[in-house]
Amino acid sequence: MITKKITVIPGDGIGPEVTSSAIRVLDEVASSCGCRFEYQEVPAGGVAIDTCGKALPEETLEAAKASDAVLLGAVGGPKWDGLSGDNRPEAALLGLRKGLGLYANLRLAVLFPQLKDASPLKNELVENGVDIMIVRELTGGIYFGERGLAPSDGTLENGTAKGLEAFDVERYSEAEIDRILKVGFTLAMQRKKNLIVVDKANILETSRLWRKRTAEISKEYPEVSVEFMYVDNASMQLLRRPSSMDVIVTSNMFGDILSDEAGMITGSIGMLPSASLGDPGKPGMYEPVHGSAPDIAGKDMANPLATILSCAMMLRSSLGLPEAADKVEQAVRNVLAAGYRTADIAQGSEEVLGTKAMTEKVLKELRKL
Ligand code: IPM
Ligand code: MG
């Protein structure tokens, strides 16, 4: 029997609820495909600050490294908002990304046909569907560059003393750019063969290097049509013609921003999964795009579907079980088609379920497949 090791990081807020739903789904899948999943639950984020004194304990990173895949709920919450940068729960995310070498973040923004009225965009803009894969570089750029804060001796043009001065550096090497571009091109090949490289090449040197490397790498993927788009324009085009977009590949910060915008377009951030991947064969990390939602934590109100769909990505990309992944996605579609909703995606007439009841519906559909 195939046994796979999954590190589970429930984290904060609704994280524990949605990860325990997802584990039930994984177990159901395991029993039907003759494999076994071993889970090791470890702390990270706010809960780790409270119990171990730091957001990312060494044991957590070690457990993650030694597993086949990592399932993460969410980290953060108002309780830890007063802490400074490196001591915040979010530092755990950056540490896991860097520590596991997860340089490619895949965020899908899909408008489920059953939920198309949930999009805040006019119907005519989304009637052809939305299915955008955002590939965000995740371990480089300004989020990991040199940073500092120091008093400045200088003055403004009018003589006002500058006072404190802070800086954050955006730096990308050719090797870092090439490997993320290849992820983008590969995904484009598996999809509609359209790749948009988002940058700010009219200003930034890093962006100009991204463009140069794109020209080079694209020779290996002659079937993929490439478009360059400035990030400000991309944020508009996402609202104007989301249906025509296929794969977007971009830097860490631009991807952070655009993936939230794209998620909003679908109107159901509670539905969106993500995968963070490193080199092939290394453990990937899978998490819902939504955050820790402290306001509804512990109330059995959270939508577990984003985490369940993240498990589908895990089954496909890290566990080598693509049929199981298809089944999970089909089960989620069937549940939506049957009219079941959690509060965040309910429109009126449908039956609103809590986290546990929604999970039961998915399990029931899975057993039928
Ligand atoms: C995300 C989040 C994180 C990021 C924060 C919490 C550090 O916004 O995963 O998009 O910016 O990467
Ligand atoms: Mg973000």
CSV table of C-alpha atoms and ligand atoms in Angstrom, one decimal:
chain,number,residue,atom,x,y,z
A,1,MET,CA,0.0,0.0,0.0
A,2,ILE,CA,1.3,3.5,-0.8
A,3,THR,CA,1.7,5.6,2.3
A,4,LYS,CA,2.2,9.4,2.0
A,5,LYS,CA,3.2,11.7,4.8
A,6,ILE,CA,1.2,14.9,5.1
A,7,THR,CA,2.3,17.7,7.5
A,8,VAL,CA,-0.8,19.5,8.7
A,9,ILE,CA,-0.5,23.1,9.9
A,10,PRO,CA,-4.0,24.1,11.1
A,11,GLY,CA,-2.8,27.6,12.2
A,12,ASP,CA,-5.2,30.3,13.5
A,13,GLY,CA,-8.8,31.4,13.1
A,14,ILE,CA,-10.8,29.1,10.9
A,15,GLY,CA,-7.6,27.2,9.9
A,16,PRO,CA,-8.2,24.3,12.3
A,17,GLU,CA,-11.9,23.9,11.2
A,18,VAL,CA,-11.1,23.9,7.4
A,19,THR,CA,-8.1,21.6,7.7
A,20,SER,CA,-10.0,19.0,9.7
A,21,SER,CA,-12.7,19.0,7.0
A,22,ALA,CA,-10.0,18.5,4.4
A,23,ILE,CA,-8.5,15.6,6.3
A,24,ARG,CA,-11.8,13.8,6.3
A,25,VAL,CA,-12.0,14.3,2.5
A,26,LEU,CA,-8.4,13.0,2.1
A,27,ASP,CA,-9.2,9.9,4.2
A,28,GLU,CA,-12.2,9.2,2.1
A,29,VAL,CA,-10.1,9.5,-1.0
A,30,ALA,CA,-7.4,7.3,0.5
A,31,SER,CA,-9.8,4.5,1.2
A,32,SER,CA,-11.0,4.5,-2.4
A,33,CYS,CA,-7.6,4.5,-4.0
A,34,GLY,CA,-5.8,2.0,-1.8
A,35,CYS,CA,-3.4,4.3,-0.2
A,36,ARG,CA,-2.8,5.7,3.3
A,37,PHE,CA,-2.1,9.2,4.5
A,38,GLU,CA,-0.2,9.7,7.7
A,39,TYR,CA,-0.7,13.1,9.2
A,40,GLN,CA,1.6,15.0,11.5
A,41,GLU,CA,0.0,18.1,13.0
A,42,VAL,CA,2.4,20.9,13.9
A,43,PRO,CA,2.0,24.5,15.0
A,44,ALA,CA,2.8,27.7,13.1
A,45,GLY,CA,1.5,31.3,13.2
A,46,GLY,CA,-0.2,32.9,16.1
A,47,VAL,CA,-0.8,29.6,17.9
A,48,ALA,CA,2.9,28.8,17.7
A,49,ILE,CA,3.8,32.3,19.1
A,50,ASP,CA,1.5,31.6,22.1
A,51,THR,CA,2.7,28.0,22.7
A,52,CYS,CA,6.4,28.0,21.5
A,53,GLY,CA,7.3,31.7,21.5
A,54,LYS,CA,7.8,31.9,17.7
A,55,ALA,CA,5.7,31.8,14.6
A,56,LEU,CA,7.7,29.1,12.9
A,57,PRO,CA,9.3,26.6,15.4
A,58,GLU,CA,12.2,24.6,13.9
A,59,GLU,CA,10.3,21.3,14.4
A,60,THR,CA,7.5,22.6,12.2
A,61,LEU,CA,9.9,23.3,9.3
A,62,GLU,CA,11.7,20.0,9.8
A,63,ALA,CA,8.4,18.1,9.8
A,64,ALA,CA,7.3,19.9,6.6
A,65,LYS,CA,10.7,19.1,4.9
A,66,ALA,CA,10.4,15.4,5.8
A,67,SER,CA,6.9,15.0,4.4
A,68,ASP,CA,5.4,14.5,0.9
A,69,ALA,CA,3.1,17.6,1.2
A,70,VAL,CA,2.0,20.3,3.6
A,71,LEU,CA,-1.5,21.3,4.2
A,72,LEU,CA,-1.9,24.7,5.8
A,73,GLY,CA,-5.1,26.4,7.1
A,74,ALA,CA,-4.4,30.0,7.8
A,75,VAL,CA,-2.3,32.2,10.1
A,76,GLY,CA,-2.8,35.5,11.8
A,77,GLY,CA,-5.4,37.4,13.7
A,78,PRO,CA,-6.1,40.6,15.6
A,79,LYS,CA,-4.5,39.1,18.8
A,80,TRP,CA,-1.1,39.3,17.2
A,81,ASP,CA,-1.5,42.5,15.2
A,82,GLY,CA,0.6,44.6,17.6
A,83,LEU,CA,3.7,42.5,17.1
A,84,SER,CA,6.5,43.8,14.9
A,85,GLY,CA,7.4,42.4,11.4
A,86,ASP,CA,9.5,39.3,12.0
A,87,ASN,CA,7.5,38.3,15.1
A,88,ARG,CA,4.1,38.3,13.5
A,89,PRO,CA,2.3,35.1,12.6
A,90,GLU,CA,2.7,35.9,8.9
A,91,ALA,CA,6.5,35.4,9.3
A,92,ALA,CA,5.7,31.7,9.5
A,93,LEU,CA,4.4,31.8,5.9
A,94,LEU,CA,7.5,33.5,4.6
A,95,GLY,CA,9.7,31.1,6.6
A,96,LEU,CA,7.9,28.0,5.3
A,97,ARG,CA,8.1,29.3,1.7
A,98,LYS,CA,11.8,30.1,1.9
A,99,GLY,CA,12.7,27.0,4.0
A,100,LEU,CA,10.9,24.6,1.6
A,101,GLY,CA,12.1,26.5,-1.5
A,102,LEU,CA,8.5,27.1,-2.6
A,103,TYR,CA,9.3,29.5,-5.4
A,104,ALA,CA,6.1,29.0,-7.4
A,105,ASN,CA,2.7,30.0,-6.1
A,106,LEU,CA,-0.2,28.8,-8.2
A,107,ARG,CA,-3.5,30.7,-7.5
A,108,LEU,CA,-6.5,29.7,-9.5
A,109,ALA,CA,-9.3,32.3,-9.9
A,110,VAL,CA,-12.2,30.2,-11.2
A,111,LEU,CA,-15.8,31.4,-11.5
A,112,PHE,CA,-17.8,28.3,-10.8
A,113,PRO,CA,-20.8,28.4,-13.2
A,114,GLN,CA,-23.1,27.6,-10.3
A,115,LEU,CA,-21.8,30.8,-8.5
A,116,LYS,CA,-21.7,33.2,-11.4
A,117,ASP,CA,-24.0,35.7,-9.8
A,118,ALA,CA,-21.6,36.0,-6.9
A,119,SER,CA,-19.1,37.9,-9.1
A,120,PRO,CA,-19.3,41.7,-8.4
A,121,LEU,CA,-18.7,42.3,-12.1
A,122,LYS,CA,-21.6,42.8,-14.5
A,123,ASN,CA,-22.9,39.5,-15.9
A,124,GLU,CA,-21.8,40.4,-19.5
A,125,LEU,CA,-18.2,40.6,-18.4
A,126,VAL,CA,-18.1,37.1,-16.9
A,127,GLU,CA,-20.7,35.2,-18.9
A,128,ASN,CA,-18.0,33.3,-20.8
A,129,GLY,CA,-16.6,32.1,-17.5
A,130,VAL,CA,-13.4,33.1,-15.7
A,131,ASP,CA,-10.5,30.7,-15.3
A,132,ILE,CA,-7.3,32.4,-14.6
A,133,MET,CA,-4.1,30.8,-13.2
A,134,ILE,CA,-1.9,33.3,-11.5
A,135,VAL,CA,1.7,32.1,-11.1
A,136,ARG,CA,3.3,34.3,-8.5
A,137,GLU,CA,7.1,34.1,-7.8
A,138,LEU,CA,7.2,33.4,-4.1
A,139,THR,CA,10.7,33.4,-2.6
A,140,GLY,CA,12.3,36.4,-4.2
A,141,GLY,CA,11.8,40.1,-5.1
A,142,ILE,CA,10.9,42.8,-2.6
A,143,TYR,CA,9.4,40.5,0.0
A,144,PHE,CA,12.8,38.9,0.5
A,145,GLY,CA,15.1,41.7,-0.5
A,146,GLU,CA,17.4,43.8,1.7
A,147,ARG,CA,15.4,46.1,3.9
A,148,GLY,CA,16.3,48.8,6.4
A,149,LEU,CA,15.2,51.8,8.5
A,150,ALA,CA,17.6,54.5,9.5
A,151,PRO,CA,17.7,58.3,10.1
A,152,SER,CA,18.5,60.2,7.0
A,153,ASP,CA,20.8,63.3,6.9
A,154,GLY,CA,19.1,64.6,3.8
A,155,THR,CA,16.4,67.2,3.2
A,156,LEU,CA,13.5,67.6,0.8
A,157,GLU,CA,13.7,70.3,-2.0
A,158,ASN,CA,12.1,72.8,0.5
A,159,GLY,CA,14.7,72.1,3.2
A,160,THR,CA,12.5,69.9,5.4
A,161,ALA,CA,14.7,67.3,7.2
A,162,LYS,CA,13.9,63.8,5.9
A,163,GLY,CA,13.8,62.2,9.3
A,164,LEU,CA,13.6,58.4,9.2
A,165,GLU,CA,14.1,56.6,5.9
A,166,ALA,CA,13.0,53.1,5.1
A,167,PHE,CA,13.9,51.0,2.1
A,168,ASP,CA,13.0,47.6,0.6
A,169,VAL,CA,14.9,46.2,-2.4
A,170,GLU,CA,13.5,44.4,-5.4
A,171,ARG,CA,16.2,42.1,-6.8
A,172,TYR,CA,15.8,39.1,-9.2
A,173,SER,CA,18.4,36.9,-10.7
A,174,GLU,CA,18.1,35.3,-14.2
A,175,ALA,CA,18.0,31.9,-12.6
A,176,GLU,CA,15.1,32.9,-10.3
A,177,ILE,CA,13.2,34.4,-13.2
A,178,ASP,CA,13.8,31.5,-15.6
A,179,ARG,CA,12.5,28.9,-13.2
A,180,ILE,CA,9.2,30.7,-12.5
A,181,LEU,CA,8.8,31.6,-16.2
A,182,LYS,CA,9.1,27.9,-17.0
A,183,VAL,CA,6.3,27.1,-14.5
A,184,GLY,CA,4.2,29.7,-16.3
A,185,PHE,CA,4.9,28.4,-19.7
A,186,THR,CA,4.3,24.7,-18.6
A,187,LEU,CA,1.0,25.6,-17.2
A,188,ALA,CA,0.0,27.6,-20.3
A,189,MET,CA,0.8,24.5,-22.4
A,190,GLN,CA,-1.6,22.5,-20.2
A,191,ARG,CA,-4.3,25.1,-20.5
A,192,LYS,CA,-5.1,27.6,-23.3
A,193,LYS,CA,-1.6,28.4,-24.3
A,194,ASN,CA,-1.8,32.1,-23.5
A,195,LEU,CA,0.7,33.6,-21.1
A,196,ILE,CA,0.6,37.1,-19.8
A,197,VAL,CA,3.9,38.4,-18.2
A,198,VAL,CA,2.9,41.2,-15.8
A,199,ASP,CA,5.6,43.7,-14.9
A,200,LYS,CA,6.5,47.4,-14.8
A,201,ALA,CA,9.1,47.4,-17.5
A,202,ASN,CA,8.6,51.1,-18.2
A,203,ILE,CA,10.2,51.8,-14.8
A,204,LEU,CA,11.8,48.8,-13.2
A,205,GLU,CA,15.2,47.2,-14.2
A,206,THR,CA,14.0,43.9,-12.7
A,207,SER,CA,11.0,43.9,-15.0
A,208,ARG,CA,13.2,44.5,-18.0
A,209,LEU,CA,15.3,41.5,-17.1
A,210,TRP,CA,12.0,39.5,-16.8
A,211,ARG,CA,11.1,40.6,-20.4
A,212,LYS,CA,14.6,39.6,-21.7
A,213,ARG,CA,14.4,36.2,-20.1
A,214,THR,CA,10.8,35.7,-21.4
A,215,ALA,CA,12.0,36.3,-24.9
A,216,GLU,CA,14.7,33.6,-24.4
A,217,ILE,CA,12.6,31.0,-22.6
A,218,SER,CA,9.6,31.4,-25.0
A,219,LYS,CA,11.8,29.8,-27.7
A,220,GLU,CA,11.3,26.5,-25.8
A,221,TYR,CA,7.5,26.9,-25.9
A,222,PRO,CA,6.8,28.1,-29.5
A,223,GLU,CA,3.1,27.2,-29.1
A,224,VAL,CA,2.5,29.6,-26.3
A,225,SER,CA,1.4,33.1,-27.2
A,226,VAL,CA,3.0,35.6,-24.9
A,227,GLU,CA,1.8,39.1,-24.0
A,228,PHE,CA,3.5,41.6,-21.8
A,229,MET,CA,1.4,43.8,-19.6
A,230,TYR,CA,2.2,46.6,-17.2
A,231,VAL,CA,0.9,45.8,-13.7
A,232,ASP,CA,-1.3,48.9,-13.6
A,233,ASN,CA,-2.9,48.0,-16.9
A,234,ALA,CA,-3.2,44.4,-15.8
A,235,SER,CA,-5.2,45.5,-12.8
A,236,MET,CA,-7.7,47.2,-15.2
A,237,GLN,CA,-7.8,44.4,-17.8
A,238,LEU,CA,-8.7,41.9,-15.0
A,239,LEU,CA,-11.9,43.9,-14.6
A,240,ARG,CA,-12.5,44.6,-18.3
A,241,ARG,CA,-11.8,41.2,-19.8
A,242,PRO,CA,-11.2,38.5,-17.2
A,243,SER,CA,-12.7,35.8,-19.5
A,244,SER,CA,-9.9,36.2,-22.0
A,245,MET,CA,-7.1,35.7,-19.5
A,246,ASP,CA,-5.5,32.3,-19.1
A,247,VAL,CA,-2.1,32.2,-17.3
A,248,ILE,CA,-0.5,35.2,-15.6
A,249,VAL,CA,3.1,35.0,-14.4
A,250,THR,CA,4.6,37.7,-12.3
A,251,SER,CA,6.8,38.8,-9.4
A,252,ASN,CA,6.1,38.2,-5.7
A,253,MET,CA,4.5,41.6,-4.9
A,254,PHE,CA,2.5,42.0,-8.1
A,255,GLY,CA,1.2,38.5,-7.8
A,256,ASP,CA,0.2,39.1,-4.2
A,257,ILE,CA,-1.9,42.0,-5.3
A,258,LEU,CA,-3.3,40.7,-8.5
A,259,SER,CA,-4.3,37.4,-7.0
A,260,ASP,CA,-6.5,39.1,-4.4
A,261,GLU,CA,-8.1,41.1,-7.2
A,262,ALA,CA,-8.7,38.0,-9.3
A,263,GLY,CA,-10.1,36.2,-6.3
A,264,MET,CA,-12.5,39.0,-5.8
A,265,ILE,CA,-13.7,38.8,-9.4
A,266,THR,CA,-14.9,35.3,-8.8
A,267,GLY,CA,-16.9,36.6,-5.8
A,268,SER,CA,-16.1,33.5,-3.8
A,269,ILE,CA,-12.7,33.8,-2.2
A,270,GLY,CA,-13.9,31.0,0.1
A,271,MET,CA,-13.7,28.7,-2.9
A,272,LEU,CA,-10.2,29.4,-4.1
A,273,PRO,CA,-7.3,26.9,-3.6
A,274,SER,CA,-3.6,27.5,-3.9
A,275,ALA,CA,-0.4,25.5,-4.3
A,276,SER,CA,3.1,26.6,-3.5
A,277,LEU,CA,5.7,24.5,-5.3
A,278,GLY,CA,9.4,24.1,-5.4
A,279,ASP,CA,11.6,21.8,-7.5
A,280,PRO,CA,9.9,18.6,-8.6
A,281,GLY,CA,10.0,15.9,-5.9
A,282,LYS,CA,10.2,18.4,-3.1
A,283,PRO,CA,7.1,18.8,-0.8
A,284,GLY,CA,4.6,21.4,-1.9
A,285,MET,CA,2.4,23.4,0.4
A,286,TYR,CA,-1.3,23.7,-0.2
A,287,GLU,CA,-3.6,26.3,1.4
A,288,PRO,CA,-6.9,28.1,0.8
A,289,VAL,CA,-6.5,31.7,-0.5
A,290,HIS,CA,-8.8,33.1,2.1
A,291,GLY,CA,-7.2,34.1,5.4
A,292,SER,CA,-7.9,33.2,9.0
A,293,ALA,CA,-11.3,35.0,9.2
A,294,PRO,CA,-11.1,35.4,13.0
A,295,ASP,CA,-14.7,36.9,13.1
A,296,ILE,CA,-16.2,33.5,12.2
A,297,ALA,CA,-13.6,31.3,13.8
A,298,GLY,CA,-15.0,28.4,15.9
A,299,LYS,CA,-18.6,29.1,14.8
A,300,ASP,CA,-18.8,26.2,12.2
A,301,MET,CA,-19.5,28.9,9.5
A,302,ALA,CA,-16.3,28.7,7.4
A,303,ASN,CA,-16.4,27.5,3.9
A,304,PRO,CA,-14.2,24.3,3.8
A,305,LEU,CA,-14.3,24.0,0.0
A,306,ALA,CA,-11.1,26.1,-0.7
A,307,THR,CA,-9.1,23.8,1.5
A,308,ILE,CA,-10.8,20.7,0.1
A,309,LEU,CA,-9.9,22.0,-3.4
A,310,SER,CA,-6.4,22.7,-2.2
A,311,CYS,CA,-6.2,19.0,-1.3
A,312,ALA,CA,-7.2,18.2,-4.9
A,313,MET,CA,-4.2,20.2,-6.1
A,314,MET,CA,-2.1,18.3,-3.5
A,315,LEU,CA,-3.3,15.0,-4.8
A,316,ARG,CA,-2.4,16.0,-8.3
A,317,SER,CA,0.9,17.8,-7.9
A,318,SER,CA,2.6,16.2,-4.8
A,319,LEU,CA,1.0,12.8,-4.2
A,320,GLY,CA,0.8,11.5,-7.8
A,321,LEU,CA,-2.9,10.8,-7.5
A,322,PRO,CA,-4.6,12.7,-10.4
A,323,GLU,CA,-7.7,10.6,-10.6
A,324,ALA,CA,-8.3,11.2,-6.9
A,325,ALA,CA,-7.9,14.9,-7.5
A,326,ASP,CA,-10.5,14.8,-10.3
A,327,LYS,CA,-12.9,13.0,-8.0
A,328,VAL,CA,-12.6,15.6,-5.2
A,329,GLU,CA,-13.2,18.4,-7.7
A,330,GLN,CA,-16.1,16.6,-9.2
A,331,ALA,CA,-17.6,16.1,-5.7
A,332,VAL,CA,-17.3,19.8,-5.0
A,333,ARG,CA,-19.0,20.7,-8.3
A,334,ASN,CA,-21.8,18.2,-7.6
A,335,VAL,CA,-22.4,19.7,-4.1
A,336,LEU,CA,-22.7,23.2,-5.6
A,337,ALA,CA,-24.9,21.9,-8.4
A,338,ALA,CA,-27.2,20.4,-5.8
A,339,GLY,CA,-27.7,23.9,-4.4
A,340,TYR,CA,-25.7,23.6,-1.1
A,341,ARG,CA,-23.9,26.7,0.0
A,342,THR,CA,-22.0,28.0,3.0
A,343,ALA,CA,-23.0,31.5,4.2
A,344,ASP,CA,-20.2,33.3,2.2
A,345,ILE,CA,-21.5,32.0,-1.2
A,346,ALA,CA,-25.2,31.9,-0.5
A,347,GLN,CA,-27.3,34.1,-2.8
A,348,GLY,CA,-30.8,33.6,-1.3
A,349,SER,CA,-32.8,30.5,-2.1
A,350,GLU,CA,-30.2,27.8,-1.5
A,351,GLU,CA,-29.7,25.7,1.6
A,352,VAL,CA,-27.0,27.3,3.8
A,353,LEU,CA,-24.8,24.8,5.6
A,354,GLY,CA,-22.1,25.1,8.2
A,355,THR,CA,-18.5,23.8,7.8
A,356,LYS,CA,-19.3,20.3,9.1
A,357,ALA,CA,-22.5,19.8,7.2
A,358,MET,CA,-20.9,21.0,3.9
A,359,THR,CA,-18.0,18.6,4.5
A,360,GLU,CA,-20.5,15.7,4.9
A,361,LYS,CA,-22.1,16.7,1.6
A,362,VAL,CA,-18.7,16.5,-0.1
A,363,LEU,CA,-18.0,13.1,1.5
A,364,LYS,CA,-21.4,11.8,0.4
A,365,GLU,CA,-20.8,12.9,-3.2
A,366,LEU,CA,-17.3,11.3,-3.1
A,367,ARG,CA,-18.7,8.0,-2.1
A,368,LYS,CA,-20.9,8.0,-5.1
A,369,LEU,CA,-18.1,8.6,-7.6
B,1,IPM,C1,-0.6,35.9,0.8
B,1,IPM,C2,-0.6,36.8,2.0
B,1,IPM,C3,0.8,36.8,2.5
B,1,IPM,C4,1.7,37.4,1.4
B,1,IPM,C5,1.1,37.6,3.8
B,1,IPM,C6,0.2,37.2,4.9
B,1,IPM,C7,2.5,37.6,4.2
B,1,IPM,O1,-1.0,38.1,1.7
B,1,IPM,O2,-0.3,34.8,0.9
B,1,IPM,O3,-0.9,36.5,-0.3
B,1,IPM,O4,1.8,38.6,1.2
B,1,IPM,O5,2.4,36.6,0.7
B,2,MG,MG,-1.8,38.3,-0.2
